[in-house]
Short mmCIF file of C-alpha atoms and ligand atoms in Angstrom, two decimals:
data_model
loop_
_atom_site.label_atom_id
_atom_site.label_comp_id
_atom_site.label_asym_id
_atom_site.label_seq_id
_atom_site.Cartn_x
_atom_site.Cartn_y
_atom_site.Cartn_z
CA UNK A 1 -14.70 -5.78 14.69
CA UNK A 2 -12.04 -5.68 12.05
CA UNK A 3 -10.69 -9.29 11.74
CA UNK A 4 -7.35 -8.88 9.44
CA UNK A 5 -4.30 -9.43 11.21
CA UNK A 6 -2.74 -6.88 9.48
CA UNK A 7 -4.65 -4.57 12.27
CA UNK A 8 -3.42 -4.04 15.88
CA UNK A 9 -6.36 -5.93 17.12
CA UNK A 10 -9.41 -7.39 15.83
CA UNK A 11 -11.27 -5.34 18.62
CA UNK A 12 -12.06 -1.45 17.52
CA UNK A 13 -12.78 1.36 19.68
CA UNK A 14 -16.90 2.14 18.99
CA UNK A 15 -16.42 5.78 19.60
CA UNK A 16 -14.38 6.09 16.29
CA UNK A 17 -15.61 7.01 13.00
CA UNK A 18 -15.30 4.90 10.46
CA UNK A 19 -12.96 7.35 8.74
CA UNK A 20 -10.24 7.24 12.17
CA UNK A 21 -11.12 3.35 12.22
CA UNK A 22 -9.67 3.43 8.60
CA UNK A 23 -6.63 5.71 9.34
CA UNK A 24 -5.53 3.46 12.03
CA UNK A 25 -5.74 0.14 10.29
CA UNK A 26 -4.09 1.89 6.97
CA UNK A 27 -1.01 2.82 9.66
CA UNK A 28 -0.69 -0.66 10.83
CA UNK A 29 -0.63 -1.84 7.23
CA UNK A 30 1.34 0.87 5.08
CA UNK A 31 4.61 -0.64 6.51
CA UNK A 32 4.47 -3.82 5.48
CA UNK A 33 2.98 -2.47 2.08
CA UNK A 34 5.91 -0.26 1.79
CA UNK A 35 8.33 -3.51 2.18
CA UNK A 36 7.04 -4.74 -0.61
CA UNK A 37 7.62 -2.15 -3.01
CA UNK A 38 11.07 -1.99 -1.28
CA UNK A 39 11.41 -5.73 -2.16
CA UNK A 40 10.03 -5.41 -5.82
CA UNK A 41 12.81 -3.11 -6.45
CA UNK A 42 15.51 -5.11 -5.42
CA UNK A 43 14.09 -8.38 -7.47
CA UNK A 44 17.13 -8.51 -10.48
CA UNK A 45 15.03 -7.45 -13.78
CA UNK A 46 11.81 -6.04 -11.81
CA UNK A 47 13.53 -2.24 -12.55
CA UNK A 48 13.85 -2.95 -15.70
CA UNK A 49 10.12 -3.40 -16.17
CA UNK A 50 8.39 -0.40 -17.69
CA UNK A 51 7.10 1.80 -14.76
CA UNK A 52 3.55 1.45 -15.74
CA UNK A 53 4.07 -2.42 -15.76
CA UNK A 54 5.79 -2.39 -12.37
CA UNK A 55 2.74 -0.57 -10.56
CA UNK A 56 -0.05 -2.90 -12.05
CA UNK A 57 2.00 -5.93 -10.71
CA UNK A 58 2.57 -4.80 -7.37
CA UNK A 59 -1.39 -3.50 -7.36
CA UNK A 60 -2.14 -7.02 -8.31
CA UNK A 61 -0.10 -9.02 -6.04
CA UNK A 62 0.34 -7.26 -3.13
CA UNK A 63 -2.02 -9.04 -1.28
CA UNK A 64 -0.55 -12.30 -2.37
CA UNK A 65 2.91 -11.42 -1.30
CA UNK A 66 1.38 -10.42 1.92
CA UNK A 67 -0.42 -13.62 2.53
CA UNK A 68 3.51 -15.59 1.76
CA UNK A 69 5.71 -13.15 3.88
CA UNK A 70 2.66 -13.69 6.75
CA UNK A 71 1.70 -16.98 6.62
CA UNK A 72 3.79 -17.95 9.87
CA UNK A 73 1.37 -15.47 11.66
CA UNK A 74 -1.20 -18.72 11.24
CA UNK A 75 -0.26 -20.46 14.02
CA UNK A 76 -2.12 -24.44 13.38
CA UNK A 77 -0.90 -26.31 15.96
CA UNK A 78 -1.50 -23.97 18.44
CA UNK A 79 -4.80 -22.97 16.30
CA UNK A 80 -4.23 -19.29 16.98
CA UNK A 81 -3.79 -16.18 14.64
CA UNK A 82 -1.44 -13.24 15.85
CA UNK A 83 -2.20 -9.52 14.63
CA UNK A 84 0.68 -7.03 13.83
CA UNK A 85 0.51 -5.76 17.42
CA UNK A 86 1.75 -9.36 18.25
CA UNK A 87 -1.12 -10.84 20.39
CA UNK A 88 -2.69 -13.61 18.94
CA UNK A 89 -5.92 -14.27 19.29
CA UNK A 90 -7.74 -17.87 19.08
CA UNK A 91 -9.41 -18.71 15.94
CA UNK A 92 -12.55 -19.67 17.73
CA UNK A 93 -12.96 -16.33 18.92
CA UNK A 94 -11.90 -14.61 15.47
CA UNK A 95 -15.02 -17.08 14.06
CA UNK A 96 -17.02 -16.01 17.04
CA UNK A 97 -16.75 -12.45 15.89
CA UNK A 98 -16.95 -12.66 12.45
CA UNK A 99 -14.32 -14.52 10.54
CA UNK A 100 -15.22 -17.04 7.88
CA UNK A 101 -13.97 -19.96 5.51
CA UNK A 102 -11.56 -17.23 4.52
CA UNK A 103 -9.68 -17.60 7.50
CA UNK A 104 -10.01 -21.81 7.32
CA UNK A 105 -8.58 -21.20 3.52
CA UNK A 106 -5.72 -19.14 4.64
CA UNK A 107 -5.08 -21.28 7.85
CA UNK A 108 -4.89 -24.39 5.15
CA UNK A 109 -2.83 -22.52 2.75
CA UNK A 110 -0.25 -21.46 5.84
CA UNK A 111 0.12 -24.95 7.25
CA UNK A 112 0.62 -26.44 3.83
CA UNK A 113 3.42 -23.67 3.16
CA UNK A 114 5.39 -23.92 6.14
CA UNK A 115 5.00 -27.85 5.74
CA UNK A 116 7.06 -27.30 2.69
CA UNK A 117 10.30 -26.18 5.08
CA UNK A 118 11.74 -23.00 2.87
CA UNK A 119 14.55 -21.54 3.74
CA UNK A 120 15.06 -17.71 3.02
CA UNK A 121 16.55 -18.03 0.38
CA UNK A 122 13.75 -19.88 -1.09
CA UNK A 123 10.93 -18.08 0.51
CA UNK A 124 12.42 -14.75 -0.98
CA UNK A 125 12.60 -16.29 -4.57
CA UNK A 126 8.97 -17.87 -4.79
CA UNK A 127 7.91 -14.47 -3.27
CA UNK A 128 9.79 -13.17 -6.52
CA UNK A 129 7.70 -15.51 -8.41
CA UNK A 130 4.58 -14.76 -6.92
CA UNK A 131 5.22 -11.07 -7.75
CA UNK A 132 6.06 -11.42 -11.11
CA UNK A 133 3.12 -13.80 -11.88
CA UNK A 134 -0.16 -11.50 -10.25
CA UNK A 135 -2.67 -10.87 -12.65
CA UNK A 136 -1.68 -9.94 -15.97
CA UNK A 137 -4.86 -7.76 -16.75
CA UNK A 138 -3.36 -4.41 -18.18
CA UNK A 139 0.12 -5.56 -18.20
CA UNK A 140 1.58 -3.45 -21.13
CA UNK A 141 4.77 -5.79 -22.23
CA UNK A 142 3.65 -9.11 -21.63
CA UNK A 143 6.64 -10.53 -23.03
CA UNK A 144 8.98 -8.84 -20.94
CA UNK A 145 6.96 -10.36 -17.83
CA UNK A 146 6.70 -13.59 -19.16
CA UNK A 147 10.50 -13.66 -19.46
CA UNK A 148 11.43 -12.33 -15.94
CA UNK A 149 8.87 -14.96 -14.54
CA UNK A 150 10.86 -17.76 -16.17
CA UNK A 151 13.78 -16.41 -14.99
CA UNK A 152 12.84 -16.14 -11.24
CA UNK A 153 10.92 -19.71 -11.70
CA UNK A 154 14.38 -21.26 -13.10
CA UNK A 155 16.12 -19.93 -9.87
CA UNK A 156 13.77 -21.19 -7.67
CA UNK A 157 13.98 -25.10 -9.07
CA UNK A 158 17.97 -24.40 -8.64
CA UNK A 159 17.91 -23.64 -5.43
CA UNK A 160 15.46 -26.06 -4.48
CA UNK A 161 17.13 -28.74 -6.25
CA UNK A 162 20.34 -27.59 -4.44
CA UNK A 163 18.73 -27.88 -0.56
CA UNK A 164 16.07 -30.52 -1.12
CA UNK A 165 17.61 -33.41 -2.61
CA UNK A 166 14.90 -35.78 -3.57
CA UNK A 167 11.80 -34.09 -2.50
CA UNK A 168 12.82 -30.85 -4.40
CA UNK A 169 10.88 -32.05 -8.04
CA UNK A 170 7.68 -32.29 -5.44
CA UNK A 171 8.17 -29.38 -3.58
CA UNK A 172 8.70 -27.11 -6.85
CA UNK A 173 5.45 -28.55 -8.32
CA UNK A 174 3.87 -27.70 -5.29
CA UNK A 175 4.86 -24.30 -4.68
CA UNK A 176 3.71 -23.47 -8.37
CA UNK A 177 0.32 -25.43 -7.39
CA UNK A 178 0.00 -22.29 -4.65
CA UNK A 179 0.20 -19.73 -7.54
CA UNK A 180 -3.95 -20.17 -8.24
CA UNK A 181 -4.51 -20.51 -4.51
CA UNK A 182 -2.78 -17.54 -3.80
CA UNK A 183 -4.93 -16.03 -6.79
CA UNK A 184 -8.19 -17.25 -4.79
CA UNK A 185 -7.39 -16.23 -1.61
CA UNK A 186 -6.61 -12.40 -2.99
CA UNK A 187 -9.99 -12.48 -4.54
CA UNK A 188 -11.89 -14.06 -1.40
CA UNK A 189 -9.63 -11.18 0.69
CA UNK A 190 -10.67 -8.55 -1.87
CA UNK A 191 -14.50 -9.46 -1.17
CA UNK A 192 -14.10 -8.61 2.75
CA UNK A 193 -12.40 -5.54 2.25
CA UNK A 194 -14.83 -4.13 -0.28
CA UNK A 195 -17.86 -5.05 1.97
CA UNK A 196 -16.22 -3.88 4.75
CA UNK A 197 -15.76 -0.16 3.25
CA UNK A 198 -19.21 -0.36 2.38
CA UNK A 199 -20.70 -2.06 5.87
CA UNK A 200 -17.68 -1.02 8.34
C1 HEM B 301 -10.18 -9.53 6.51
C2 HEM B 301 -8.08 -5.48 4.89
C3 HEM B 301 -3.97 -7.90 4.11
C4 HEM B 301 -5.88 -11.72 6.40
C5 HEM B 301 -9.97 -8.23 6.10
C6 HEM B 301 -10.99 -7.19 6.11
C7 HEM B 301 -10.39 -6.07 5.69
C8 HEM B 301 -9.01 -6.37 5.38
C9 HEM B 301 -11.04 -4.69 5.57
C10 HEM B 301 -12.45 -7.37 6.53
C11 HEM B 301 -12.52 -7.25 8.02
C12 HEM B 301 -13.89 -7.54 8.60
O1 HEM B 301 -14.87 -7.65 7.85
O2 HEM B 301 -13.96 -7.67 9.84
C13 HEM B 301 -6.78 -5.77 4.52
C14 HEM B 301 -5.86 -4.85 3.89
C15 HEM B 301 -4.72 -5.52 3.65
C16 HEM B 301 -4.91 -6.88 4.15
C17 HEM B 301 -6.16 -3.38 3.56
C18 HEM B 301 -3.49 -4.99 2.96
C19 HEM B 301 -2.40 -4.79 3.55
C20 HEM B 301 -4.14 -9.13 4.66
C21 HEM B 301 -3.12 -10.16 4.72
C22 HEM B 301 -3.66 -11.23 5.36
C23 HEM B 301 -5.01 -10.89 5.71
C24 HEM B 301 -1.72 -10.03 4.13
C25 HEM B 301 -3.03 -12.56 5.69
C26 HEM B 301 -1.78 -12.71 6.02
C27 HEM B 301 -7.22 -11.46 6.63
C28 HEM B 301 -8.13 -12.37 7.28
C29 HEM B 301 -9.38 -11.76 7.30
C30 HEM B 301 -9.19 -10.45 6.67
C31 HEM B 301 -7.78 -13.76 7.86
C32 HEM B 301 -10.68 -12.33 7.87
C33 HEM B 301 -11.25 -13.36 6.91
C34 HEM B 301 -12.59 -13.91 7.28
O3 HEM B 301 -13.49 -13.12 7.63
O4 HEM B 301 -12.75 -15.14 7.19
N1 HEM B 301 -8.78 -7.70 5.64
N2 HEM B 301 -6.17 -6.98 4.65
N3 HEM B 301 -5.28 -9.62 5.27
N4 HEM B 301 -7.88 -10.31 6.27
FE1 HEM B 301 -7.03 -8.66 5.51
#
């Protein structure tokens, strides 16, 4: 089994190598990876970042921009999860094959997030901030970073302030509360995939 949605199925083929297992999953994946590159680049101020600077953020939060863009693939009141390919699968039978408290953590993480009603506008900006605020380990101009990630957070509590009327002070705090449970979930995700490559 391979339980990440990001794959066609959970369900692989057991005449394939581990190597064509890999080469599959990587082509269900690369496109969305590419999107977020393409969506780095068009963040105002993310170009201007030195190049070095831009690859260790997108390294970094990848994942985490991912789990945002994906989260509506968590599907809690139906309790289902659907995979790229677009069939979903129940999460009883993704925990009867292998999932874990992983899967509850990003199931809680998704219901919270879409409880919080973005629009795209919105989504697209704390995606922005998300990006901008990965891990900071070998970041070369901190300062430059630092500055950008205000900027993006300022735009976000404008347009939220705009759309939400009185709940937008609460739904700001809470979106920045998902920062560090974005950061948990990447490492928790990062766990699985290394053990898979070593146990496939
Ligand atoms: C598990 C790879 C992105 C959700 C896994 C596993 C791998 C993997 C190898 C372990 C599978 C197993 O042991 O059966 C990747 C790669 C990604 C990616 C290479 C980069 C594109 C994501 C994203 C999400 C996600 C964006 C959420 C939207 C999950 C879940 C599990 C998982 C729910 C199972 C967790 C559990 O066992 O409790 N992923 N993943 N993955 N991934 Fe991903």
């Amino acid at each position: 089994h391979l339980v990440c949605p990001m794959n066609m199925s959970p369900y692989v083929d057991p005449h394939k190598t581990s190597q064509e297992i890999w080469e599959e999953f990587s082509m269900s994946f690369t496109p969305a990876v590419r999107e977020v590159v393409e969506f780095a680049k068009r963040i105002p101020g993310f170009r201007e970042l030195t190049e070095r600077d831009q690859v260790s953020l997108l390294k970094a939060g990848t994942f985490e921009v991912l789990m945002v863009r994906f989260a509506s693939l968590f599907n809690m009141a139906e309790r289902t999860v659907t995979f790229l390919s677009g069939k979903r699968y129940s999460l009883d039978l993704l925990r009867s094959i292998g999932a874990g408290e992983l899967l509850t953590s990003m199931c809680e993480f998704s219901e919270k997030l879409a409880a919080l009603r973005l629009d795209a506008e919105e989504m697209s900006l704390f995606t922005a901030v998300v990006l901008v605020s990965a891990d900071r380990s070998g970041i070369q101009d901190l300062n430059s970073v630092e500055a950008l990630q205000d900027k993006l957070i300022r735009a976000l509590r404008n347009q939220l302030m705009q759309n939400h009327g009185a709940e937008a002070a609460t739904t700001f705090t809470k979106l920045l509360l998902k920062l560090p449970e974005l950061r948990s979930l990447n490492n928790m995700h990062s766990e699985e995939l290394l053990s898979f490559k070593v146990h496939p």
